[in-house]
Coordinates of C-alpha atoms in Angstrom, one line a residue:
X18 CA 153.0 196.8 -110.2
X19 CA 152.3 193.8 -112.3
X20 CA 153.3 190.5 -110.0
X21 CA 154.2 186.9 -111.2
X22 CA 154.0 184.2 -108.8
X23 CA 154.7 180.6 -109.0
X24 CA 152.8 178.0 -106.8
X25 CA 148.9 178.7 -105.7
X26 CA 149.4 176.4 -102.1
X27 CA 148.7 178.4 -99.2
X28 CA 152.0 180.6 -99.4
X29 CA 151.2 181.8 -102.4
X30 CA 147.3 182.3 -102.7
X31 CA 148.3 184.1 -99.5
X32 CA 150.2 185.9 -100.7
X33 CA 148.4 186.6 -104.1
X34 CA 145.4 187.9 -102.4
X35 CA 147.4 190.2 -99.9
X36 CA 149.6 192.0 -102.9
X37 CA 146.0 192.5 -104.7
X38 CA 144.8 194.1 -101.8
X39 CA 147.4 196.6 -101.9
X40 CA 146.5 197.2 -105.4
X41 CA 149.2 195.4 -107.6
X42 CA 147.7 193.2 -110.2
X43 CA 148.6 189.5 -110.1
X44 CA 149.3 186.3 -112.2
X45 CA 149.2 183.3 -110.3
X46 CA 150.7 179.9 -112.4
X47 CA 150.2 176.2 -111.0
X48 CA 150.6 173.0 -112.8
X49 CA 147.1 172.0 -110.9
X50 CA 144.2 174.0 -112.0
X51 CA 142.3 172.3 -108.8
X52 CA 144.8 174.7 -106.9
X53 CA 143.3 177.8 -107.8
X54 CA 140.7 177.4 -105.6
X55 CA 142.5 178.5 -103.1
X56 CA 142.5 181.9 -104.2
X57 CA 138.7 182.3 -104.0
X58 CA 135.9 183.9 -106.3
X59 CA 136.9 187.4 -105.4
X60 CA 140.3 187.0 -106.9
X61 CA 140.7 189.3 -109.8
X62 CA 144.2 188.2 -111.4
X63 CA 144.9 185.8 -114.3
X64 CA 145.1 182.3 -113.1
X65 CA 147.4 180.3 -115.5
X66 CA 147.9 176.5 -115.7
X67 CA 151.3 175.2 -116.9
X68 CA 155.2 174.8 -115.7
X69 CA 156.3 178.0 -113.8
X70 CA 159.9 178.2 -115.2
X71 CA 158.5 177.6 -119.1
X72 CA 158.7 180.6 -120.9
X73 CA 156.0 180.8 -122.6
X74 CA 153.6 179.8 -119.6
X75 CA 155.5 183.0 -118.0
X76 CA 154.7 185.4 -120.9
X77 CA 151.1 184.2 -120.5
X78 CA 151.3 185.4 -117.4
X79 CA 152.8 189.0 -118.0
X80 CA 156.3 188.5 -116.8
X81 CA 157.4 190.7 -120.0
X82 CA 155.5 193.6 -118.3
X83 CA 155.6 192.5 -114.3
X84 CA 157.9 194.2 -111.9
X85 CA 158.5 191.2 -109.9
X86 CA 158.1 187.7 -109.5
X87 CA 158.5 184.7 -106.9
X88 CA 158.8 181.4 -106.7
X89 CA 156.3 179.5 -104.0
X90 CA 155.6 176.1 -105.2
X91 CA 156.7 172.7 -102.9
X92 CA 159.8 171.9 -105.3
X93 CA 163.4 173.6 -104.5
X94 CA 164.5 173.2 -107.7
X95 CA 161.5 174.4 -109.8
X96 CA 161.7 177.5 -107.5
X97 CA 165.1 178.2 -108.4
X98 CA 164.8 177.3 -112.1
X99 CA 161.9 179.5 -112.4
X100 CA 163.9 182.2 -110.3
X101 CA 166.7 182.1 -112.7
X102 CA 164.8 181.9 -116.2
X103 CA 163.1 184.9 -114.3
X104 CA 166.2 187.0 -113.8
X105 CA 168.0 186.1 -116.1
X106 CA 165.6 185.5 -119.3
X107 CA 163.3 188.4 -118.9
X108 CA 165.3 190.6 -116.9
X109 CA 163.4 191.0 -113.4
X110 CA 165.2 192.4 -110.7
X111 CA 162.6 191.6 -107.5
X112 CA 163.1 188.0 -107.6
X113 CA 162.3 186.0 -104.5
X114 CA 162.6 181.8 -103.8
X115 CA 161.4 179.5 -101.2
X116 CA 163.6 176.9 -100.6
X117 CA 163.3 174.2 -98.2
X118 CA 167.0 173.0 -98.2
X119 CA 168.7 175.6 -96.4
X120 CA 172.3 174.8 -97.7
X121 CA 170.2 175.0 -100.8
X122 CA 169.4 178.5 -99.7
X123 CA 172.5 180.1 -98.5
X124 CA 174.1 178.6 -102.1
X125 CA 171.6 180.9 -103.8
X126 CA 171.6 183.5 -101.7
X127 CA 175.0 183.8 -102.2
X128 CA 174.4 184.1 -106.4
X129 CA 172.3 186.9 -105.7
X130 CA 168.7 185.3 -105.6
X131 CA 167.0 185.7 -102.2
X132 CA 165.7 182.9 -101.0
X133 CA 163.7 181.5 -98.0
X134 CA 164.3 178.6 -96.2
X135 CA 161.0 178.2 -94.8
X136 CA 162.3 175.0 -92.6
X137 CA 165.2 176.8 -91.0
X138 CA 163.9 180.3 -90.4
X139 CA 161.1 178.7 -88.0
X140 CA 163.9 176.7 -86.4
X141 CA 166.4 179.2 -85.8
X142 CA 163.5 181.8 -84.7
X143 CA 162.6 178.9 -82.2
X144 CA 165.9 179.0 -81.1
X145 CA 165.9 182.0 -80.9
X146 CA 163.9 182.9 -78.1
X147 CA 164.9 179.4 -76.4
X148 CA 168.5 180.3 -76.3
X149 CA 169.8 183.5 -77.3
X150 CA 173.1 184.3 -78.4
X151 CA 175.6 185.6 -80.8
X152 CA 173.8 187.0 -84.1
X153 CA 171.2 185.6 -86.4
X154 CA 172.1 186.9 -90.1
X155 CA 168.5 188.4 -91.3
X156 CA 169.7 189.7 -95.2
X157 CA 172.9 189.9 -96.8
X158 CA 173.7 192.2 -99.7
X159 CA 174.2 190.8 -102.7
X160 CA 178.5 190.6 -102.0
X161 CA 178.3 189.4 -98.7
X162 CA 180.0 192.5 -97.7
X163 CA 177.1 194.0 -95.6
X164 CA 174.5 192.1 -93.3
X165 CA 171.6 193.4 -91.3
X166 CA 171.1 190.8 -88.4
X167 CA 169.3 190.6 -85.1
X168 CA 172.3 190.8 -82.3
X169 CA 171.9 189.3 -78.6
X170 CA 172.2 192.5 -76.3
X171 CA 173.5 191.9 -72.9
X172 CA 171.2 193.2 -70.2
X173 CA 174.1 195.7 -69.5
X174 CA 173.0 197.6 -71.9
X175 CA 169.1 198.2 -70.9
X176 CA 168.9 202.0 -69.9
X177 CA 171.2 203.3 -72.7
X178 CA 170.4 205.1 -75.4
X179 CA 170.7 203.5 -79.2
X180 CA 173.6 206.4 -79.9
X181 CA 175.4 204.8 -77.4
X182 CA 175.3 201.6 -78.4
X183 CA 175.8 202.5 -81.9
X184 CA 179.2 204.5 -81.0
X185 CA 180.3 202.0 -78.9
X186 CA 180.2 198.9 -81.6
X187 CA 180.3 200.7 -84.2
X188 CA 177.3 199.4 -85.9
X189 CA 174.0 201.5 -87.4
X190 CA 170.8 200.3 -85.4
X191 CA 167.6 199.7 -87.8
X192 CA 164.8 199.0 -85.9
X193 CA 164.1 197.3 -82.5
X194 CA 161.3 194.5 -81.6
X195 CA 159.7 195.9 -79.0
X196 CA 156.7 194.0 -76.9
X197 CA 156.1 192.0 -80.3
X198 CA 156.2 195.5 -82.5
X199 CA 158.7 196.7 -84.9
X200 CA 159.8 200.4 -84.3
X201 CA 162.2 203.1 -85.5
X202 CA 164.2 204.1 -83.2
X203 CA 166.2 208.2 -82.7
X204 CA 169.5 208.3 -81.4
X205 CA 167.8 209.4 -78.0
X206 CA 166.0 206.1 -77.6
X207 CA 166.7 204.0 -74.4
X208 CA 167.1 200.4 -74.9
X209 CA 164.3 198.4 -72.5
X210 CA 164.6 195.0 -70.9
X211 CA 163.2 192.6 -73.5
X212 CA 164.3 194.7 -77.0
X213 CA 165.3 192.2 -80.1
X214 CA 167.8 194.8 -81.5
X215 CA 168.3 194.6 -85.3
X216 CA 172.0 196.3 -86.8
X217 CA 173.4 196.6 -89.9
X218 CA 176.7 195.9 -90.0
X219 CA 180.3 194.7 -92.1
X220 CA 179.9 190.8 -92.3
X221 CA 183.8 190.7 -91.3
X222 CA 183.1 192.5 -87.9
X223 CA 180.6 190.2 -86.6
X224 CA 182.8 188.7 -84.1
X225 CA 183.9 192.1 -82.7
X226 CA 180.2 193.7 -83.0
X227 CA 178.7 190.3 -81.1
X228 CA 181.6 190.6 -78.3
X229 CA 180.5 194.0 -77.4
X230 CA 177.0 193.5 -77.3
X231 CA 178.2 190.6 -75.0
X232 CA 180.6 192.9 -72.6
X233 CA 178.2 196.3 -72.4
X234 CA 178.5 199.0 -72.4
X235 CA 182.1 201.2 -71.3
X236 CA 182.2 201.8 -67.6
X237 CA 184.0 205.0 -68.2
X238 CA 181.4 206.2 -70.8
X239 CA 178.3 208.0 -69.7
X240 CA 174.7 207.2 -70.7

């Protein structure tokens, strides 16, 4: 896949030179040619000076032909123009923006543009582990309807297995954090002390899903 990306800072030459790695070719655009240093002499994709949301700058860097395209640079709003003129000018679906405002970010997300609010994802993961509770909203389809987010689980339920826990709050279990790893689990898998469990789940039945998580599991109910 051919890949656009706005901004060369450390975000994205980072994240130039770990797409080209897996084989994608990539156009990097930056207002500061000093910037492209970043992406060192073994960088093989196009490096393109100019305004990331002008059009023509874009075409110069392939967005006719790339399959996606995000916006890194240190401005909100040239990430989101760029993100648009992307989407909506030459049609590409993949479209991704950091934003640093995060009522910025939940605007956009909310118009279909994923964003990432670089600022508040550290906080809230901070918080996270300092005080958790309730559930942290992770992705969002694009009508709100749906969410996949990572759900405080009661120590109640340690010892009982995911099909449980999934027929008891009604929600579809996606993967667990486990001892800093991310794995898959079956329907047979028993939840350990320590889990970050990650659901997907109607947005309208977070209250109900979070209480449940909260209460445990039924007493009358087996494991």
């Amino acid at each position: 896949m051919h890949i656009v990306i706005m901004g060369c800072g450390r975000v994205g030459s980072a994240l130039a030179q770990a797409l080209e790695e897996q084989g994608h070719t990539i156009a990097v655009v930056d207002r500061d040619p000093t910037a492209f240093r970043r992406l060192g002499s073994s960088f093989g994709g196009r490096r393109v000076t100019g305004i990331g949301f002008d059009q023509d700058t874009l075409r110069e860097a392939g967005i006719e032909d790339a399959g996606a395209f995000a916006a890194v640079s240190s401005g909100d709003n040239s990430n989101i123009i760029a993100a648009r003129v992307a989407r909506e000018m030459f049609g590409i679906e993949n479209v991704a923006a950091r934003i640093y405002d995060p009522r910025r970010a939940e605007v956009y997300q909310r118009l279909g543009i994923p964003t990432v609010a670089t600022v508040r994802w550290t906080a809230d993961q901070m918080l996270r582990r300092l005080l958790p509770s309730g559930a942290e909203p992770l992705w969002r389809d694009p009508t709100g309807g749906v969410q996949l987010a990572e759900v405080h689980t009661s120590a109640a339920w340690v010892g009982h297995r995911i099909s449980r826990l999934q027929d008891e709050t009604g929600v579809r279990v996606a993967f667990l954090t486990r001892l800093g790893e991310a794995i898959l689990p079956s329907s047979q898998t028993v939840l350990q002390e320590g889990d970050l469990v990650h659901v997907m789940m109607r947005t309208d039945e977070i209250d109900r899903v979070e209480a449940a998580f909260v209460k445990g599991p039924d007493e009358e109910g087996g494991r």
